[in-house]
mmCIF file with all atom_site columns, C-alpha atoms in Angstrom:
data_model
loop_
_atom_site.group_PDB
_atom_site.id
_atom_site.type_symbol
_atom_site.label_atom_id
_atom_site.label_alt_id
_atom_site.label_comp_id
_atom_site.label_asym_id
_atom_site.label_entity_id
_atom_site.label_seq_id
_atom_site.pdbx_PDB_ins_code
_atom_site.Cartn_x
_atom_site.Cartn_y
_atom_site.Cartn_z
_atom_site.occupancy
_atom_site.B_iso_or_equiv
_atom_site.pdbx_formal_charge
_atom_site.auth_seq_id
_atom_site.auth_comp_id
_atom_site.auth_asym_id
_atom_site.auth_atom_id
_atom_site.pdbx_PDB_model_num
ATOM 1   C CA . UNK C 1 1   ? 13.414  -11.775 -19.172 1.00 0.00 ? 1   UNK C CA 1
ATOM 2   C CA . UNK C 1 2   ? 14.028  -13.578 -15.918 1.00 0.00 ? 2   UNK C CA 1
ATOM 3   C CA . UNK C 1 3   ? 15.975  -10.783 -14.470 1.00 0.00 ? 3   UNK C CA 1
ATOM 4   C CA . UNK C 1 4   ? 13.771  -7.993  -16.230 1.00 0.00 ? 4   UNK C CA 1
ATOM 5   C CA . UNK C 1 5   ? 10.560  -9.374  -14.471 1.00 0.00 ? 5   UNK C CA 1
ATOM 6   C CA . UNK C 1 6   ? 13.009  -10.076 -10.700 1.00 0.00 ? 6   UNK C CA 1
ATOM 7   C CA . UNK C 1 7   ? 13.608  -6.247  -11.271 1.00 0.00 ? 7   UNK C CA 1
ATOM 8   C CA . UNK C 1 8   ? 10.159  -5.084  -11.777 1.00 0.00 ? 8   UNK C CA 1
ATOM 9   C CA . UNK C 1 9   ? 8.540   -6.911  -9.465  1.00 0.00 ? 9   UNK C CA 1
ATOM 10  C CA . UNK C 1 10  ? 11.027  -6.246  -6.506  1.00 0.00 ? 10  UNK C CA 1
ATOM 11  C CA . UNK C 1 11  ? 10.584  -2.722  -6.814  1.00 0.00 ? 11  UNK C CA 1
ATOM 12  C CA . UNK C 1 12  ? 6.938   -2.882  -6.857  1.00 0.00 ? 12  UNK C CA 1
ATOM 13  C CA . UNK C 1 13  ? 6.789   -4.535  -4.246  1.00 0.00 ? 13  UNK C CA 1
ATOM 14  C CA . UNK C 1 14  ? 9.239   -2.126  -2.384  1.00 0.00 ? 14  UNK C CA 1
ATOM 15  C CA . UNK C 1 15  ? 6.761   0.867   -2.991  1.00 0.00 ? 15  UNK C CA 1
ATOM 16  C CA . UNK C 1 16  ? 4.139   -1.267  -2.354  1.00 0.00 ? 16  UNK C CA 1
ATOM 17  C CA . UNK C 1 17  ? 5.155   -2.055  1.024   1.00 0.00 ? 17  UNK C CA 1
ATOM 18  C CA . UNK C 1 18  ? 6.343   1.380   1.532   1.00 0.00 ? 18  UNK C CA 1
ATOM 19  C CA . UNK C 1 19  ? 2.643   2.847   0.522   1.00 0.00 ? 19  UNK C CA 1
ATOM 20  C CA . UNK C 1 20  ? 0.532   0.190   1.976   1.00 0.00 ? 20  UNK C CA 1
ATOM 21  C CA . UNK C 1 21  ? 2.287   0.343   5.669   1.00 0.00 ? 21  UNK C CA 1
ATOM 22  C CA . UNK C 1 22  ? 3.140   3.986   6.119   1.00 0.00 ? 22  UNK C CA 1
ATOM 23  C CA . UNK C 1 23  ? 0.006   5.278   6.172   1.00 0.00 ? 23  UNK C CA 1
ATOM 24  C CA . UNK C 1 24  ? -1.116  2.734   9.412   1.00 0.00 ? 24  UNK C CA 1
ATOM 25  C CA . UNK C 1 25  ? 1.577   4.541   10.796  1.00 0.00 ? 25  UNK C CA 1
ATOM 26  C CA . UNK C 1 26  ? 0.192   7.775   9.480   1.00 0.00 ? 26  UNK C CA 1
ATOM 27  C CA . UNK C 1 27  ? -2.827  7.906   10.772  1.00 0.00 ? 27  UNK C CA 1
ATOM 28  C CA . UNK C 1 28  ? -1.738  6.487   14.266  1.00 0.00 ? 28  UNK C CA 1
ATOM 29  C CA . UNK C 1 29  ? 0.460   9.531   14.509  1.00 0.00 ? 29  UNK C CA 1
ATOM 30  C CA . UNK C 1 30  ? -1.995  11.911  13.653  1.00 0.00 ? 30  UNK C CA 1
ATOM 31  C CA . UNK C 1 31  ? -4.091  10.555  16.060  1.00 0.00 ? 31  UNK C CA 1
ATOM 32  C CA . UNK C 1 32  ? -0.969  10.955  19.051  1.00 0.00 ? 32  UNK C CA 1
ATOM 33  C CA . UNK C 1 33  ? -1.032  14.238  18.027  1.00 0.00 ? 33  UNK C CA 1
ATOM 34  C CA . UNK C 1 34  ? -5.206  14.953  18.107  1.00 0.00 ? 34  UNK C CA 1
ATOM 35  C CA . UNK C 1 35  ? -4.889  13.221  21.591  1.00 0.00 ? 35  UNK C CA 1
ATOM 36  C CA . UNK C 1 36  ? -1.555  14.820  23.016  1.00 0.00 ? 36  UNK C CA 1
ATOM 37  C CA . UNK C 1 37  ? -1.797  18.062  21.302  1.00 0.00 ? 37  UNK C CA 1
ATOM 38  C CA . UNK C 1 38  ? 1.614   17.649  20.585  1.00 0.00 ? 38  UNK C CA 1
ATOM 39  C CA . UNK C 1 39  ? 2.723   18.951  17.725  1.00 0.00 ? 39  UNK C CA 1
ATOM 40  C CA . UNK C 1 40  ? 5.319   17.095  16.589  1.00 0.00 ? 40  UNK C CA 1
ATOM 41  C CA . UNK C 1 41  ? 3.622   14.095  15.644  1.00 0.00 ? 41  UNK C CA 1
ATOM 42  C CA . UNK C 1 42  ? 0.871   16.027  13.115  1.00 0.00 ? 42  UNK C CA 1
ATOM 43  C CA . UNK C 1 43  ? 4.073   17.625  11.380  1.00 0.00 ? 43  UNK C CA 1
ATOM 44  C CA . UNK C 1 44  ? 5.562   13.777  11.269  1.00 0.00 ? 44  UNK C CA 1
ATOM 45  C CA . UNK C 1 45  ? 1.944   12.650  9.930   1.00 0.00 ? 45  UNK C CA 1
ATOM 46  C CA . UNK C 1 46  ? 2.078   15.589  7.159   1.00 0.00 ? 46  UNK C CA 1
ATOM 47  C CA . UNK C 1 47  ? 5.543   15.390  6.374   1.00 0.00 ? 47  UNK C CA 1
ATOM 48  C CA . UNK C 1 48  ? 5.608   11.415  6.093   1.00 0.00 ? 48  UNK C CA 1
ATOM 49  C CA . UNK C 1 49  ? 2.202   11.164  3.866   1.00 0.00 ? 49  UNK C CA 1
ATOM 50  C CA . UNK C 1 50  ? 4.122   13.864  1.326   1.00 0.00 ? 50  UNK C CA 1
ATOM 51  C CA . UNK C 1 51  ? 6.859   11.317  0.744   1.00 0.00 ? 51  UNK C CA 1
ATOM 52  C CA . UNK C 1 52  ? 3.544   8.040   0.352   1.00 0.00 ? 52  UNK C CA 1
ATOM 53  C CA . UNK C 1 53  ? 2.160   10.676  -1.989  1.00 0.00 ? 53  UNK C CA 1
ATOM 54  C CA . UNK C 1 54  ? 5.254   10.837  -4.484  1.00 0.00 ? 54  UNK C CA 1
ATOM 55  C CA . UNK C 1 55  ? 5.535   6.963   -3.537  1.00 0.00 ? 55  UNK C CA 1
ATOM 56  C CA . UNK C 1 56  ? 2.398   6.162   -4.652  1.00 0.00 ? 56  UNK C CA 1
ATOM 57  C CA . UNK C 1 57  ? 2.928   7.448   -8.115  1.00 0.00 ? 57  UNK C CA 1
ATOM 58  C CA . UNK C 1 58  ? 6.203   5.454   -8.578  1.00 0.00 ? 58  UNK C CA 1
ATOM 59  C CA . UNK C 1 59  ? 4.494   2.387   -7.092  1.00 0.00 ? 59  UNK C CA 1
ATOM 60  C CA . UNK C 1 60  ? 2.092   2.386   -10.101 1.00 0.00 ? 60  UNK C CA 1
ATOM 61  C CA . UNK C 1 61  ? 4.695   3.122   -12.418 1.00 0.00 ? 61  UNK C CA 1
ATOM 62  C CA . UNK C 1 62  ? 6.774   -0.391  -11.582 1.00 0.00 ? 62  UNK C CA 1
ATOM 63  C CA . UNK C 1 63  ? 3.003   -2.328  -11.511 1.00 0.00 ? 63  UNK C CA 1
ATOM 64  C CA . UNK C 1 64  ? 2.556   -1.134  -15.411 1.00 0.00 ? 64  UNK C CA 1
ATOM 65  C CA . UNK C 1 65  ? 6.555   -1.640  -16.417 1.00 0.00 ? 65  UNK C CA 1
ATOM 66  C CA . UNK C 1 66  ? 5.919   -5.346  -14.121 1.00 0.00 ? 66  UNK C CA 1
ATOM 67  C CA . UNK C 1 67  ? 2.550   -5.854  -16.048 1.00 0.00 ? 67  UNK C CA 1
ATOM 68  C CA . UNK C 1 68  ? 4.077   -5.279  -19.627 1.00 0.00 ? 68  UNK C CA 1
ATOM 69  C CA . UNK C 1 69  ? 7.369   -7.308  -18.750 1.00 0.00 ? 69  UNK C CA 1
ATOM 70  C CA . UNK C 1 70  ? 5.041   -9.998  -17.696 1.00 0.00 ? 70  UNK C CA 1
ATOM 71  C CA . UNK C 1 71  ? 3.077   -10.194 -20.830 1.00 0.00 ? 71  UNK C CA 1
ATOM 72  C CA . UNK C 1 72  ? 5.573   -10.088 -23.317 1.00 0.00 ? 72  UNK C CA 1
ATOM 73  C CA . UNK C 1 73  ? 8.090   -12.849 -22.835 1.00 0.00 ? 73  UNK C CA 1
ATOM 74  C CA . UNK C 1 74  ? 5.580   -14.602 -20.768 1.00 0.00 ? 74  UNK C CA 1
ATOM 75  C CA . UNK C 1 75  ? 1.774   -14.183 -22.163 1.00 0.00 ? 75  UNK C CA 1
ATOM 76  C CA . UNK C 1 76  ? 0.574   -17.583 -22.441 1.00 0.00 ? 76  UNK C CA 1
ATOM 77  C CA . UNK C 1 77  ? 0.879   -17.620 -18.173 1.00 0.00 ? 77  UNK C CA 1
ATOM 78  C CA . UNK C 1 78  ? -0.492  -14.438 -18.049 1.00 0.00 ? 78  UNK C CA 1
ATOM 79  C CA . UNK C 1 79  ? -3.318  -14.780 -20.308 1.00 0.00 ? 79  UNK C CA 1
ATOM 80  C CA . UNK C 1 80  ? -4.225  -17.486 -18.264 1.00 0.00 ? 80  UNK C CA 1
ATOM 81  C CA . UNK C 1 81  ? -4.026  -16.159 -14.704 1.00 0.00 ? 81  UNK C CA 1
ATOM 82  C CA . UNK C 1 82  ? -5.870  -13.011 -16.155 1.00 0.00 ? 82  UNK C CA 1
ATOM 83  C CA . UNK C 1 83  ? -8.756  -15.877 -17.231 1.00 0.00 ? 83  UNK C CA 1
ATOM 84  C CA . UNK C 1 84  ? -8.438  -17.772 -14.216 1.00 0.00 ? 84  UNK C CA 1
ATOM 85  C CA . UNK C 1 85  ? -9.274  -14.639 -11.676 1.00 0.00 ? 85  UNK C CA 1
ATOM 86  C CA . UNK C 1 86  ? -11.100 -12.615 -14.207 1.00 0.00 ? 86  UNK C CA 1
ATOM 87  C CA . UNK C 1 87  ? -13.611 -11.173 -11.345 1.00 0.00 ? 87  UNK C CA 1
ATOM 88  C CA . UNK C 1 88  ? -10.175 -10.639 -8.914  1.00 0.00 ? 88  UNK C CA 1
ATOM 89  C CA . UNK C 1 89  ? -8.698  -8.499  -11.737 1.00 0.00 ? 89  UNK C CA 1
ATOM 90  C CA . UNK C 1 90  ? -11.918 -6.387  -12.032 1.00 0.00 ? 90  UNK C CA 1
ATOM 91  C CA . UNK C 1 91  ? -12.241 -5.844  -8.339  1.00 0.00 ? 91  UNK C CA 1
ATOM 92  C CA . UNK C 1 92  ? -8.610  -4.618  -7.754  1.00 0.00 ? 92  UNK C CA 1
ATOM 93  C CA . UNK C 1 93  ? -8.933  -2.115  -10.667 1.00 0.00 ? 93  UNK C CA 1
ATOM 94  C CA . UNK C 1 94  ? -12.021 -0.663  -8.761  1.00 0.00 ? 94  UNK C CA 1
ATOM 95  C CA . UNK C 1 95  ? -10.066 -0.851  -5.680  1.00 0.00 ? 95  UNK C CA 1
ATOM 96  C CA . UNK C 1 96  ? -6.956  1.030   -7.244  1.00 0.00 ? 96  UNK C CA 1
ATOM 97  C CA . UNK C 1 97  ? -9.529  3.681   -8.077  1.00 0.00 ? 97  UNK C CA 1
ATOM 98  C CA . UNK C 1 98  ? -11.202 4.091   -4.828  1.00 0.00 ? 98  UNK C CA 1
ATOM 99  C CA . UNK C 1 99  ? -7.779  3.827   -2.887  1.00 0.00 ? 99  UNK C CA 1
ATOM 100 C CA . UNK C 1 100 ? -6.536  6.594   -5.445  1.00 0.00 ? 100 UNK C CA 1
ATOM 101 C CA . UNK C 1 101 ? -9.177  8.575   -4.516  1.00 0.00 ? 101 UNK C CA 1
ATOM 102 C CA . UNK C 1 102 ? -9.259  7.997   -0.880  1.00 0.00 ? 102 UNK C CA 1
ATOM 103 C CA . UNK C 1 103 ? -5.447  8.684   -1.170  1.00 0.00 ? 103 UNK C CA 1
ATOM 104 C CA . UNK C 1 104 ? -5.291  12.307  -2.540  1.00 0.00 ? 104 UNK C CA 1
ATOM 105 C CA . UNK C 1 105 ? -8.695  13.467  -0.456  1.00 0.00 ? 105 UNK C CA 1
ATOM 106 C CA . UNK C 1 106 ? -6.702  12.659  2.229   1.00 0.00 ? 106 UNK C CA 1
ATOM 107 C CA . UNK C 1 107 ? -3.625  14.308  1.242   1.00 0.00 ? 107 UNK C CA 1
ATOM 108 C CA . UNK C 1 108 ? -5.259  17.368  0.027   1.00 0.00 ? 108 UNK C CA 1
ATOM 109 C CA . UNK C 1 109 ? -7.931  17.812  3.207   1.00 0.00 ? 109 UNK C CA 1
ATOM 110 C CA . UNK C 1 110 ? -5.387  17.920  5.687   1.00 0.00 ? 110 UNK C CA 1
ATOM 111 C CA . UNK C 1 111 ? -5.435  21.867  6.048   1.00 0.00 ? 111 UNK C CA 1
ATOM 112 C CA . UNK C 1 112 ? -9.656  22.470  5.530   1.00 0.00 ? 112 UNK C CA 1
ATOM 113 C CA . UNK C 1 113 ? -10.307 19.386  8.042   1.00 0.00 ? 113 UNK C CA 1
ATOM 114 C CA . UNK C 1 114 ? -7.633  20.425  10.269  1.00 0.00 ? 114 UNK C CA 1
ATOM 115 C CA . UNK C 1 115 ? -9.720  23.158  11.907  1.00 0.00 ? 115 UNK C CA 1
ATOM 116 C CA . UNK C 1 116 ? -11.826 21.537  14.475  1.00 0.00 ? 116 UNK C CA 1
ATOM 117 C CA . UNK C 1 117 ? -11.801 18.224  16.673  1.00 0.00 ? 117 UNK C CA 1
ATOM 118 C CA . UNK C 1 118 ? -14.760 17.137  14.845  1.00 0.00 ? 118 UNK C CA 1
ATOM 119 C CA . UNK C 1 119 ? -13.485 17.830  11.125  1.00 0.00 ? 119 UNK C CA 1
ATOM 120 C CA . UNK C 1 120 ? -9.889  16.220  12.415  1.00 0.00 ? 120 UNK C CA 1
ATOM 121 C CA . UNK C 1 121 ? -11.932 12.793  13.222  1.00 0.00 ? 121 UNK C CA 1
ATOM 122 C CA . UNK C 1 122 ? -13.526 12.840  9.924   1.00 0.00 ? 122 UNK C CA 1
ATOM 123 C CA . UNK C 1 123 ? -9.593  13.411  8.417   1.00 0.00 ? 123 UNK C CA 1
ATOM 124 C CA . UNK C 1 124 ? -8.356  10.293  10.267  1.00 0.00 ? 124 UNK C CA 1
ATOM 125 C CA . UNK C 1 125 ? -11.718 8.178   9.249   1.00 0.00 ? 125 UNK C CA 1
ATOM 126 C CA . UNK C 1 126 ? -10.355 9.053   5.419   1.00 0.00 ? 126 UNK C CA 1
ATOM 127 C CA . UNK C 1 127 ? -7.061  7.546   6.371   1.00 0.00 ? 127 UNK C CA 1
ATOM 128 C CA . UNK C 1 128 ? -8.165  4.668   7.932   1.00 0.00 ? 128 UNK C CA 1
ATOM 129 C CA . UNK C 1 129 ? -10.525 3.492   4.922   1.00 0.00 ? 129 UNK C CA 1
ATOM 130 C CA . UNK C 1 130 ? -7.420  4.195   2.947   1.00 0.00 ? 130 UNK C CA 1
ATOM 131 C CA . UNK C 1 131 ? -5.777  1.534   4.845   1.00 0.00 ? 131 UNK C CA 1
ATOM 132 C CA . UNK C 1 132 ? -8.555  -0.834  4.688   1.00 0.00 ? 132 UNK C CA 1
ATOM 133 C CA . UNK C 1 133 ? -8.659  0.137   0.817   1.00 0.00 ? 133 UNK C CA 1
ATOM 134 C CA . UNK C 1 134 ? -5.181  -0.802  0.715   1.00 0.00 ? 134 UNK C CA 1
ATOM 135 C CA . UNK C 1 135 ? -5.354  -3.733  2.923   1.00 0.00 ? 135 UNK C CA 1
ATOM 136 C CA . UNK C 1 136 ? -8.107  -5.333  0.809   1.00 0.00 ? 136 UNK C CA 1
ATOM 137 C CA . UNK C 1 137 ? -5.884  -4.970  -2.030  1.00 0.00 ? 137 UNK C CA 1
ATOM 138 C CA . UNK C 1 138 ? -2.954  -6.838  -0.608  1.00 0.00 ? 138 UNK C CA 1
ATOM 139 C CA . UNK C 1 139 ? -5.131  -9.354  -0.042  1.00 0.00 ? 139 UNK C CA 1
ATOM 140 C CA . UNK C 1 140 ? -6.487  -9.962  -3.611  1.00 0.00 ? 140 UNK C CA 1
ATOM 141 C CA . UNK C 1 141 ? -2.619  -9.689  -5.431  1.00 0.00 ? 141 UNK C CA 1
ATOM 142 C CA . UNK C 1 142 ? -1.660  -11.856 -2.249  1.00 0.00 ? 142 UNK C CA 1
ATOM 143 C CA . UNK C 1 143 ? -4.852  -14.652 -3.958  1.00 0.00 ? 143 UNK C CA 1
ATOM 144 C CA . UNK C 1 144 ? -3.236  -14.536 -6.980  1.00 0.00 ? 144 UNK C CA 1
ATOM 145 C CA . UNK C 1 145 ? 0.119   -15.236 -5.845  1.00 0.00 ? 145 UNK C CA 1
ATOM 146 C CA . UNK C 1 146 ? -1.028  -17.676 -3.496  1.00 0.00 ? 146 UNK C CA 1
ATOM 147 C CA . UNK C 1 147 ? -3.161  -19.493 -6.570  1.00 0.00 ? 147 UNK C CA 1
ATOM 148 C CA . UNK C 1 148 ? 0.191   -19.415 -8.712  1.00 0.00 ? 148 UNK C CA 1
ATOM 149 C CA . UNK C 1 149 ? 2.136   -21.234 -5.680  1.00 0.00 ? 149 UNK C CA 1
ATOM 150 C CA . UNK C 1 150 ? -0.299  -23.812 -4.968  1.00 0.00 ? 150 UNK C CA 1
ATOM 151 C CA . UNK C 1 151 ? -3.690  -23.813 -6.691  1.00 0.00 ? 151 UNK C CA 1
ATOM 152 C CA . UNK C 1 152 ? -6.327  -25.769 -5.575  1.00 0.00 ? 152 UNK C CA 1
ATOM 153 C CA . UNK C 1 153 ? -6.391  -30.040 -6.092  1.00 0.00 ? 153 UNK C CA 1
ATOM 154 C CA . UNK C 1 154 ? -8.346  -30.855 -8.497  1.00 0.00 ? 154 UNK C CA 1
ATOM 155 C CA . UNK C 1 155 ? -7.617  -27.509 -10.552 1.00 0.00 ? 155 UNK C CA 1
ATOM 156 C CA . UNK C 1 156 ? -10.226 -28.292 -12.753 1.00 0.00 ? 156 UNK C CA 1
ATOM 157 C CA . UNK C 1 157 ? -14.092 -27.278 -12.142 1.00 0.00 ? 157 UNK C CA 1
ATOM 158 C CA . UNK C 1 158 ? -12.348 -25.421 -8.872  1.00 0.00 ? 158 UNK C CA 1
ATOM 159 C CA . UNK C 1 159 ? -14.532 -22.576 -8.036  1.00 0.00 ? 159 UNK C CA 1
ATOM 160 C CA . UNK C 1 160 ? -13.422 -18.798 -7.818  1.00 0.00 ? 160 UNK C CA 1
ATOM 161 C CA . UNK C 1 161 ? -13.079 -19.134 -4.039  1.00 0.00 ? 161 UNK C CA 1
ATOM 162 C CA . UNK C 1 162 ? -11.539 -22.229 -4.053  1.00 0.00 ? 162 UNK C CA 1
ATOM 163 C CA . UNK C 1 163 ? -8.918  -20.427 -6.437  1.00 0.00 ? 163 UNK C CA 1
ATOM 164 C CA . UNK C 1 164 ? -8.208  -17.487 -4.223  1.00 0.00 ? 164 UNK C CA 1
ATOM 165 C CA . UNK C 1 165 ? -8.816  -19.314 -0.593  1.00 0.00 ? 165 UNK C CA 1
ATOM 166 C CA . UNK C 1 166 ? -5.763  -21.136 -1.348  1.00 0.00 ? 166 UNK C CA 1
ATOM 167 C CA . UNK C 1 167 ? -3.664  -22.896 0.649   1.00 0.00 ? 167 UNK C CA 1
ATOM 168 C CA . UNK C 1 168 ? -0.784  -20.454 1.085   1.00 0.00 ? 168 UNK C CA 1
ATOM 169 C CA . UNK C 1 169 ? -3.350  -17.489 0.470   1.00 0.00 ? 169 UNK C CA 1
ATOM 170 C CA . UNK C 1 170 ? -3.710  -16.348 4.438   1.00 0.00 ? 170 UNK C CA 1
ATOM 171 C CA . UNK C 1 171 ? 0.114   -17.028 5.405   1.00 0.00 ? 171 UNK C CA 1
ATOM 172 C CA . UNK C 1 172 ? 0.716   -14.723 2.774   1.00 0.00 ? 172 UNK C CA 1
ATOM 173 C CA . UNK C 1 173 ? -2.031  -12.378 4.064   1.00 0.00 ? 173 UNK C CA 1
ATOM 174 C CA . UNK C 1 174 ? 0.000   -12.298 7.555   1.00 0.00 ? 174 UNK C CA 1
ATOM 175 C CA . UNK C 1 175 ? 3.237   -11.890 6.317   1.00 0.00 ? 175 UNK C CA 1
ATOM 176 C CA . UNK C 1 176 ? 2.718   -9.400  3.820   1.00 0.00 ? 176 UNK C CA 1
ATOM 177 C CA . UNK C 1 177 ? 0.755   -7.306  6.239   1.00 0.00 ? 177 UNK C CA 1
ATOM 178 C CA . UNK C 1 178 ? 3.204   -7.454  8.771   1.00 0.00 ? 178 UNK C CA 1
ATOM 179 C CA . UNK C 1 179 ? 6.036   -7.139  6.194   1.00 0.00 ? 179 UNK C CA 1
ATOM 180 C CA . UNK C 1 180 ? 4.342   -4.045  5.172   1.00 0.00 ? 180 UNK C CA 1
ATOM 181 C CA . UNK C 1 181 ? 4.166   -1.804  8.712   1.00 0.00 ? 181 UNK C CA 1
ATOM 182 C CA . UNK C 1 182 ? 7.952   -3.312  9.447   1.00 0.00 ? 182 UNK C CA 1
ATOM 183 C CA . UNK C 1 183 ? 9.291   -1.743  5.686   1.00 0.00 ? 183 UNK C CA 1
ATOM 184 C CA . UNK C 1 184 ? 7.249   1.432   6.134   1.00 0.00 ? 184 UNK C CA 1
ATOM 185 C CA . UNK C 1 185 ? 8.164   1.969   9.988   1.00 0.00 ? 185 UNK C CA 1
ATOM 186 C CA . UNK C 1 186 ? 11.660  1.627   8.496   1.00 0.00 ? 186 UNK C CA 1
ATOM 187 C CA . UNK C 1 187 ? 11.045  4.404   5.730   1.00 0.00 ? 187 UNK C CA 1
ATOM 188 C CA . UNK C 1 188 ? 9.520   6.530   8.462   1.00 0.00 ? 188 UNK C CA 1
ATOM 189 C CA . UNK C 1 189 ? 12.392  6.060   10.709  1.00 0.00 ? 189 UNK C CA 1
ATOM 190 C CA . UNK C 1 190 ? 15.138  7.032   7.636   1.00 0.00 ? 190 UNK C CA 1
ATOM 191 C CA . UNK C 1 191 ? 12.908  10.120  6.143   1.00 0.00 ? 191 UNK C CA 1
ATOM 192 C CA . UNK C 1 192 ? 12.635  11.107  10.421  1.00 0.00 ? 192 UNK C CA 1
ATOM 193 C CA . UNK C 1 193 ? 16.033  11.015  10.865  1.00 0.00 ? 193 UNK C CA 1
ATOM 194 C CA . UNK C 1 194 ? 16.755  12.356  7.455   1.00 0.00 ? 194 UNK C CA 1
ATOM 195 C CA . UNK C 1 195 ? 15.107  15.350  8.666   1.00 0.00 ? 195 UNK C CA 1
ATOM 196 C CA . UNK C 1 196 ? 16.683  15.853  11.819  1.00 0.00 ? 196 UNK C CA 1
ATOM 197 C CA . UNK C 1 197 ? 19.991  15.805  10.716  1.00 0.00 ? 197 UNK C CA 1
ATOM 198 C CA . UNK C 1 198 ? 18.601  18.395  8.068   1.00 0.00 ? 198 UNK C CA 1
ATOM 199 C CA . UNK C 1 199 ? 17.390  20.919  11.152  1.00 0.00 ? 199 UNK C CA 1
ATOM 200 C CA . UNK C 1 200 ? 18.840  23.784  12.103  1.00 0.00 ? 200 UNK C CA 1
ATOM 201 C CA . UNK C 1 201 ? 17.418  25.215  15.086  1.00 0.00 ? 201 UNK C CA 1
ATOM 202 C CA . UNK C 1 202 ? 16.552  22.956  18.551  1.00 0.00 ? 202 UNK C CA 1
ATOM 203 C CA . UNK C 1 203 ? 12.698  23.460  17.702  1.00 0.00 ? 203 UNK C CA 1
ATOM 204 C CA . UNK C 1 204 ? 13.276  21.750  14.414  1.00 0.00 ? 204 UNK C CA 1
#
């Protein structure tokens, strides 16, 4: 069970990182290519968010397979974390909803808000509350880890925000975020050179 829930997790967490810090890249490359007028950086903006698109889907595959491995061998834990942050649990489902949402408008706009300066700002507003969407839910799974690490002292009659304003709750807020843009920069990086060994003409 150990190793099932390593497993899991670690490849959540992979396509977590990978969904959460590509699109900051995203979006500043879309806007390089709004300001330049170059090209080449709206095709890497398109081509990258395709890959975050068939990421995100996998990402919330591992979260229910880490979910169910998690409440099987170890409920009582669960049960309890789940009573502990009741409100936290509620407000990442709603966030997992709206990012979903943000997500795929922003995916699926690209061509209709493409046509004018002023419809390509609204485009790259879209992407940037899906990062803040996505940054906002770091931050509540990062309260939860952070309360399993080192809850508050005393533990009992603690309040909700004494819970998630942990003491290892913003560390893991900085790391995680910067984690995130280094492992997606690095996923850009392979799918962009991925691609240009792929070309076959100079323009490519």
């Amino acid at each position: 069970s150990r190793t099932a829930v390593w497993l899991v997790a670690q490849l959540h967490l992979f396509f977590a990182a990978f969904v959460l810090g590509a699109p900051i890249f995203i979006v500043v490359s879309e806007w390089l290519g709004m300001r330049t007028g170059d090209p080449r950086y709206e095709r890497l903006a398109k081509e990258t968010m395709k890959v975050v698109a068939i990421g995100y889907s996998l990402t919330a595959v591992f979260g229910v397979l880490f979910a169910i491995v998690l409440m099987g061998p170890y409920q009582p834990v669960t049960n309890y974390v789940f009573r502990a942050l009741y409100p936290v649990w509620v407000a990442y489902g709603a966030l997992i909803l709206l990012e979903t949402v943000c997500m795929y408008l922003y995916w699926y706009t690209w061509e209709p808000l493409n046509r004018s300066r002023g419809a390509k700002w609204t485009h790259i507003g879209i992407g940037v509350l899906l990062n803040v969407l996505g940054t906002l839910l770091m931050f509540l799974m990062n309260a939860v880890t952070g309360f399993m690490n080192t809850p508050p002292k005393p533990l009992e009659g603690a309040s909700l925000w004494a819970m998630i304003d942990n003491a290892s709750w913003w560390p893991l807020n900085l790391h995680r975020f910067l984690g995130n843009i280094t492992f997606g920069g690095f996923v850009v990086a392979l799918f962009a050179a991925f691609m240009f060994l792929n070309s076959k003409k100079d323009e490519d």
